[in-house]
Every structure is written in C-alpha cells, then in structure tokens.
mmCIF file of C-alpha atoms in Angstrom:
data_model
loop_
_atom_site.group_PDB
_atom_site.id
_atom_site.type_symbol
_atom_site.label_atom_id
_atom_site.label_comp_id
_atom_site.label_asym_id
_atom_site.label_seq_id
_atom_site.Cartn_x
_atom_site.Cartn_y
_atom_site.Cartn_z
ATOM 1 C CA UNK A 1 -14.575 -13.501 -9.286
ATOM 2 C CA UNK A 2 -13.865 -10.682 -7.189
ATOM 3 C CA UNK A 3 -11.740 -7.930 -9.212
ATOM 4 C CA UNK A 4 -8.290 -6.319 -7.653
ATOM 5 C CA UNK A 5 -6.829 -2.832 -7.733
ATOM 6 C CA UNK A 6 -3.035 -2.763 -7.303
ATOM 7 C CA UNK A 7 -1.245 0.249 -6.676
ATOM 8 C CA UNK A 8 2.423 0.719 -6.910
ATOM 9 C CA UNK A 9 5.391 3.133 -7.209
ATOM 10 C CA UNK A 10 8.757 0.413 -6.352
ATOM 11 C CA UNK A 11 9.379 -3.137 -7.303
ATOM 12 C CA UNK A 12 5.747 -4.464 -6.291
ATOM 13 C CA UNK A 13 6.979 -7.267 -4.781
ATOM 14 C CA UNK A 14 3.901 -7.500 -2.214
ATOM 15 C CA UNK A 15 1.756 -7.185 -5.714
ATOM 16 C CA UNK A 16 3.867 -10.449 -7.389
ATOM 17 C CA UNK A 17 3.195 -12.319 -3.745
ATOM 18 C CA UNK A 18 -0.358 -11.423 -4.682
ATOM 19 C CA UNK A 19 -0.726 -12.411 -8.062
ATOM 20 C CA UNK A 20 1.596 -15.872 -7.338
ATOM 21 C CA UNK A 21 -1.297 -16.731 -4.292
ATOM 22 C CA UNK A 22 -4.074 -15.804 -7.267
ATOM 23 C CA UNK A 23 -2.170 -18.032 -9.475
ATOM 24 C CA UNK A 24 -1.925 -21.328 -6.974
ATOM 25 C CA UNK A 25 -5.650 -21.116 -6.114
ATOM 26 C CA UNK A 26 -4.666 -19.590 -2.421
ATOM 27 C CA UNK A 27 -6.462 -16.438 -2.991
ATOM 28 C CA UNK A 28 -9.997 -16.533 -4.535
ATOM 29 C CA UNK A 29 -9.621 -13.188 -6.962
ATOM 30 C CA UNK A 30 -8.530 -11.498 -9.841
ATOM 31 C CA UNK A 31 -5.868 -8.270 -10.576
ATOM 32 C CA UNK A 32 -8.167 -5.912 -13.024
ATOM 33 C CA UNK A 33 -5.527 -3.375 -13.293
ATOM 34 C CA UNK A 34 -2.077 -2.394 -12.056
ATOM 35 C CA UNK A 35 -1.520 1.183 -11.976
ATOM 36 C CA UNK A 36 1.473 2.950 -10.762
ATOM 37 C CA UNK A 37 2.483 6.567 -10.745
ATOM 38 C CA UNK A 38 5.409 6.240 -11.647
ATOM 39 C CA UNK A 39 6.290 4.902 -15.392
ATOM 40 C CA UNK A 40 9.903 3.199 -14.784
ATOM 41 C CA UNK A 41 8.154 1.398 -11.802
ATOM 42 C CA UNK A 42 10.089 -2.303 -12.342
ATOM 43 C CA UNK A 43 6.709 -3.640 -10.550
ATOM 44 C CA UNK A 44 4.401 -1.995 -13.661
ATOM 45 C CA UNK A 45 6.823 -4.035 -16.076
ATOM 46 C CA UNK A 46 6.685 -7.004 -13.899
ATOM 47 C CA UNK A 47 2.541 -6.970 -14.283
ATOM 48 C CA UNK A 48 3.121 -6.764 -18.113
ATOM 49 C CA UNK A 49 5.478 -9.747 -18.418
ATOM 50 C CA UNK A 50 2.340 -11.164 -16.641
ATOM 51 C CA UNK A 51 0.305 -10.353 -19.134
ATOM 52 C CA UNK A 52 -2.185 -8.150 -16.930
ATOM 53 C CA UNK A 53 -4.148 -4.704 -17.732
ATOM 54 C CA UNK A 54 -1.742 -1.874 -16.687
ATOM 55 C CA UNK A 55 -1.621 1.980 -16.196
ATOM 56 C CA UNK A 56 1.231 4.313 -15.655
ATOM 57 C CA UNK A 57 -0.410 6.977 -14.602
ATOM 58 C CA UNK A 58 2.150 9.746 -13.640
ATOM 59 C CA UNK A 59 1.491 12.005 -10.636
ATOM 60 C CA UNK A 60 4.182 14.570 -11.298
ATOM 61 C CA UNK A 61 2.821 18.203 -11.288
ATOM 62 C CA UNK A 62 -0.783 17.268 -10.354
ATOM 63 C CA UNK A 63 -2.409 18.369 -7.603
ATOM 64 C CA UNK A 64 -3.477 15.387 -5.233
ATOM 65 C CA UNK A 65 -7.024 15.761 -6.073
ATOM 66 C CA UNK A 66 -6.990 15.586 -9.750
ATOM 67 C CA UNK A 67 -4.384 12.759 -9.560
ATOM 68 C CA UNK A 68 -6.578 10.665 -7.017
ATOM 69 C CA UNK A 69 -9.966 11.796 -9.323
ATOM 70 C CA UNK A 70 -7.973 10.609 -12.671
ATOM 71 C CA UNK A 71 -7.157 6.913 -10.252
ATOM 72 C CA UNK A 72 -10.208 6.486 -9.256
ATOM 73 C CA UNK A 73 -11.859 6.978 -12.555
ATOM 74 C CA UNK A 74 -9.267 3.959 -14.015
ATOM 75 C CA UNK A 75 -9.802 1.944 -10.963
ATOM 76 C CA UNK A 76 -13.690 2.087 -11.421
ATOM 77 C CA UNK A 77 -13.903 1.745 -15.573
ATOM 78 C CA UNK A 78 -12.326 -1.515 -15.034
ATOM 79 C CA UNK A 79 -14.723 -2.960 -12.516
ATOM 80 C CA UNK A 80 -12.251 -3.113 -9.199
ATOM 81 C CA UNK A 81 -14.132 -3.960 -6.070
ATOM 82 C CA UNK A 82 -10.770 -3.973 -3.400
ATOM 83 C CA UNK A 83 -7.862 -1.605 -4.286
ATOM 84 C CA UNK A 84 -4.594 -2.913 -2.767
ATOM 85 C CA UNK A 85 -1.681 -0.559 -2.333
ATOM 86 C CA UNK A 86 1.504 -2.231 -2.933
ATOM 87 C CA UNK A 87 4.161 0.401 -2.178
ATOM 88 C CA UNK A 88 2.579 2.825 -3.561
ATOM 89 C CA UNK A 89 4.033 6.278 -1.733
ATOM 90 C CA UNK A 90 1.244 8.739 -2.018
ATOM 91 C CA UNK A 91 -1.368 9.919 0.621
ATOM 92 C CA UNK A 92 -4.596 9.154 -0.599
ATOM 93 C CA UNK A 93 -7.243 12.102 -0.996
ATOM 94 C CA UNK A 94 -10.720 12.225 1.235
ATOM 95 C CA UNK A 95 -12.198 11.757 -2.321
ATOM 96 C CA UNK A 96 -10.495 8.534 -3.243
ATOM 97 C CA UNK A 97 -11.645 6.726 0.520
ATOM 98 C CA UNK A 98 -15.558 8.231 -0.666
ATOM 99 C CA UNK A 99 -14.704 6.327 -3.718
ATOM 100 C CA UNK A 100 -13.942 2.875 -2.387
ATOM 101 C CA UNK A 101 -14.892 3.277 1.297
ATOM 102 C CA UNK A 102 -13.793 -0.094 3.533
ATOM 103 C CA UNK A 103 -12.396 -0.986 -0.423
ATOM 104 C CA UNK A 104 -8.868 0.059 0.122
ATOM 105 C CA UNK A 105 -6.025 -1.900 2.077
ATOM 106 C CA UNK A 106 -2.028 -1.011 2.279
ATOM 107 C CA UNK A 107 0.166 -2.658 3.874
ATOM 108 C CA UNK A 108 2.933 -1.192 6.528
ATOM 109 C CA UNK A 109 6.291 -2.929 7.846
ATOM 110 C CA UNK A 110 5.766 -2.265 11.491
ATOM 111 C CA UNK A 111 3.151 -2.990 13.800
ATOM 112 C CA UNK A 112 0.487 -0.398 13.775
ATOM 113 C CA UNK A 113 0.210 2.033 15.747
ATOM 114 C CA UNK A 114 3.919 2.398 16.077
ATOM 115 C CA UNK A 115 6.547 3.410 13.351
ATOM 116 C CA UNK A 116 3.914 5.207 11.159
ATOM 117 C CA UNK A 117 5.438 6.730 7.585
ATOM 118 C CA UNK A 118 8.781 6.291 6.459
ATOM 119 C CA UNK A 119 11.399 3.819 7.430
ATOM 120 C CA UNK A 120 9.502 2.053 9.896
ATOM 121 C CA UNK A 121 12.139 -0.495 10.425
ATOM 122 C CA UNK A 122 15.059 2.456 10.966
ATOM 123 C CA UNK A 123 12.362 3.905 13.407
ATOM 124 C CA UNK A 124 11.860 0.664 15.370
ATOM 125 C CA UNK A 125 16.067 0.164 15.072
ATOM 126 C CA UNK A 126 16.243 3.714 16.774
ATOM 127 C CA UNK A 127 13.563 3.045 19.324
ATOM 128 C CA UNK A 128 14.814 0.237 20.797
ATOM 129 C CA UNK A 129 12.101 -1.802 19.492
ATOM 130 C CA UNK A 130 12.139 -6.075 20.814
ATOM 131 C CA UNK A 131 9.751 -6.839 17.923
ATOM 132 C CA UNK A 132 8.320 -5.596 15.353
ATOM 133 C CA UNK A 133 6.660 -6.704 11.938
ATOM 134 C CA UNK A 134 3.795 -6.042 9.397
ATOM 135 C CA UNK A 135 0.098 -4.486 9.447
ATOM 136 C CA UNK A 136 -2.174 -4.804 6.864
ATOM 137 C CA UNK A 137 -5.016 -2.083 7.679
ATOM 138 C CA UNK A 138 -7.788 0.202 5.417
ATOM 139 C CA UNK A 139 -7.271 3.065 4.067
ATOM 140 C CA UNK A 140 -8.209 6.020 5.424
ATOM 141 C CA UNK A 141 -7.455 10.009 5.215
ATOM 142 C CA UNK A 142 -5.229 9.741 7.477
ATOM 143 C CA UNK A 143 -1.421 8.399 7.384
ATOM 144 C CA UNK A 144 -1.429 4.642 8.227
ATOM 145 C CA UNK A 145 -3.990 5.225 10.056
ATOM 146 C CA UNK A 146 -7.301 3.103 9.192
ATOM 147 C CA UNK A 147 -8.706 -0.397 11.362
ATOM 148 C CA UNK A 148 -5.895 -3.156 10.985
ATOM 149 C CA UNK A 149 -7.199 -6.210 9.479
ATOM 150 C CA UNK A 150 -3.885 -8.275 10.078
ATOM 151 C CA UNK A 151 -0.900 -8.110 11.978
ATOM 152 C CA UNK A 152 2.680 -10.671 12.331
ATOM 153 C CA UNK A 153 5.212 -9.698 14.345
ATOM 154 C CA UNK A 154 8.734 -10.543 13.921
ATOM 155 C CA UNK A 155 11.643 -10.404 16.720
ATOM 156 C CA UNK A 156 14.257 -7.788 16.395
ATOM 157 C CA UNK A 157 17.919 -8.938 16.545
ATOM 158 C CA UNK A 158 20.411 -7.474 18.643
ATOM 159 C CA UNK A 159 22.303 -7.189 15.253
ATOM 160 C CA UNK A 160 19.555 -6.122 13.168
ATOM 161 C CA UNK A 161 20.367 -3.160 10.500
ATOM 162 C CA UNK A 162 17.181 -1.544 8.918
ATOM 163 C CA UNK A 163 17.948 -3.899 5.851
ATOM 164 C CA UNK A 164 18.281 -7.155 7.634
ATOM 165 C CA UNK A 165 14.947 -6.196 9.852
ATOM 166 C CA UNK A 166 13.352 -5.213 6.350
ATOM 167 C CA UNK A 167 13.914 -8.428 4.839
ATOM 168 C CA UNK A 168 12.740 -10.571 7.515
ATOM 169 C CA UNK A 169 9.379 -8.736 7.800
ATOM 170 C CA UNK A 170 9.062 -8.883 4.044
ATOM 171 C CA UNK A 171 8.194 -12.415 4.334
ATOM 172 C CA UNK A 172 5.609 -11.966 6.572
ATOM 173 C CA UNK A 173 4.206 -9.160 4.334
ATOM 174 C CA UNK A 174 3.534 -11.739 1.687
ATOM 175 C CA UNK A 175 2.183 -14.144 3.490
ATOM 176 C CA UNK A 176 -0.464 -11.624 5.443
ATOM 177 C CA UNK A 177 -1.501 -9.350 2.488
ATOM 178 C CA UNK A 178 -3.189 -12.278 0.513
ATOM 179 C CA UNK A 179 -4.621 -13.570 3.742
ATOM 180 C CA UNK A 180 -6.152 -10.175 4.809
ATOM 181 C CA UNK A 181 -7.723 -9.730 1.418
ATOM 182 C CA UNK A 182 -9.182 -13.056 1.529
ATOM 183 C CA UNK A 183 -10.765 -11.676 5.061
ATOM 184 C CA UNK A 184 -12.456 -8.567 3.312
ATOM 185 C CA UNK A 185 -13.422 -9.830 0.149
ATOM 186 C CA UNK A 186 -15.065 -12.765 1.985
ATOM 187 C CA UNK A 187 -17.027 -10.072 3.370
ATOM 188 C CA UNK A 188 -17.550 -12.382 6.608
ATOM 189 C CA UNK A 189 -15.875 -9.380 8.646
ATOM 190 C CA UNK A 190 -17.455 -6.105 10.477
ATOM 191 C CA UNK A 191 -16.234 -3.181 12.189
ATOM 192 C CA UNK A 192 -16.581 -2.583 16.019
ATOM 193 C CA UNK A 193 -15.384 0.586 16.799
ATOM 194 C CA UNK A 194 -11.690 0.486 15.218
ATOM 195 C CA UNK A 195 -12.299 -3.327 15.713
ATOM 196 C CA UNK A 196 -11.966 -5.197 12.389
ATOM 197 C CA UNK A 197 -13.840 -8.683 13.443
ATOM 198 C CA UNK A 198 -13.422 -11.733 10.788
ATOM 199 C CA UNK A 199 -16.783 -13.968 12.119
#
C-alpha cells in the first residue's frame, strides 16, 4: 500500500477528510507520518487520537533549508512515497521538491492561477470574483505555483463574507484532495507541458 506524508500547521481538517476516505476504502493508501511544525497544532493531536506515527517538528529559528533537510529526512526514514500538505504554511525549499519531485501535492481555496497566497477567499471577495473554489496542484519552488491536478469551483454569493465563501469551498476541498491523490498515486497520469493528464 502506497505510504502518505501529511503536513500540517492548523486544525488538519483536509488531513482527517484524508484519513476518513483511507478508512472507508475510498482512497487506496496509507498515512506513514504526520508531521507539523508547529507542536500545539490541534491537527498533530487529532492524528494521535488516531493512533498514527507523528512528528512535531518545530520550525522556529531555523533557517528554511535545515528545516526542509531535517523534513525530508523524517518523511523518507518512514518510507513516504506522496507528501500531502494539509495547511501547512511554509514555502517549501528547491531541496525538498529534489527530494520528492512530482511527490508533493497542497491544496489551495481558490482556483489556480488566481488568488495565490493568503486569504484567497478575502482576495476573490475584493476582486469581484462570480466563482471561485479549490485547486489541488504539485509542489513546486514556487508559491502555488506547480501543474493543477484538480480543480471545483464553487459560486460566490452576493452575500458571501470570506468565512461563509471559506466554508463552502471547504467541502469541496475534501472531496477533491482524496480524489487527486488517488490520480497520482495511480500513476495512470503524465505531464504535457503544465498539463497534468489522468489517461
């Protein structure tokens, strides 16, 4: 069975979507470790009460590069094939993508390429947005940046505050994130371009 990564800094509650799909048999995989940088994470004591491997692995006062190094040495030593950031608010070093290229997928509440970085839902409020939603893409170097793997959209109301928009695209996060992963792990995809193809 194919082994999962989760990263997290909040509530991971794309991670427990994740592990309830593993759980029902909707998602062909298993969570090797869940590691967040932040101790007090309430999603890092949510993976305990689940009875999985977990690492706080704090990222205060190290430099990016020996933080991602020290990750991607307790990401490998534990066998995970697909690293899955769930909330997990740092940029990722050139040397972690080398570590796991096309092996690393976040997921981002609007719909890529627009609303990159923080409060995407405020952004798309302030924009004037019609509709917006979630993307789950790779990782790259670069902020939100890497080939999208899945998109939903979801209408914005007239209204909408960033919280009500936040909550309706939540749902959609859940549901895409376990569905995307099944797409790369099945390994029945390839990249055209930017392209992410699932054959």
């Amino acid at each position: 069975m194919r082994r999962l990564g989760i990263l997290l800094s909040g509530r991971g509650s794309n991670f427990e979507a994740i592990a309830e799909n593993i759980q029902c048999g909707k998602l062909n995989a298993e969570i090797g470790v869940v590691i967040s940088n932040r101790a007090e994470a309430p999603g890092i004591e949510i993976a305990r009460e689940r009875g999985l491997p977990t690492v706080a692995l704090p990222s205060k006062g190290l430099a990016r590069e020996e933080y991602d190094r020290r990750l991607v040495a307790q990401l490998q030593s534990r066998g995970v094939e697909l690293v899955c950031l769930a909330g997990f608010m740092r940029l990722l070093t050139a040397e972690f993508c080398r570590a796991f290229p096309w092996r690393a997928l976040n997921i981002h509440p609007s719909l890529l390429p627009a609303f990159p970085g923080l409060d995407a839902q405020k952004q798309a409020l302030e924009h004037g947005a019609k509709i917006s939603g979630c993307t789950v893409h790779f990782v790259d170097e670069q902020l939100d940046a890497g080939p999208i793997v899945s998109q939903a959209a979801v209408p914005v109301l007239d209204d909408d505050s960033a919280e009500t928009l936040a909550a309706r695209i939540l749902v959609e996060e859940h549901r895409i994130y376990s569905e995307a992963i099944g797409i790369v792990l099945s390994e029945h995809w390839r990249l055209e371009g930017r392209r992410v193809i699932d054959r």
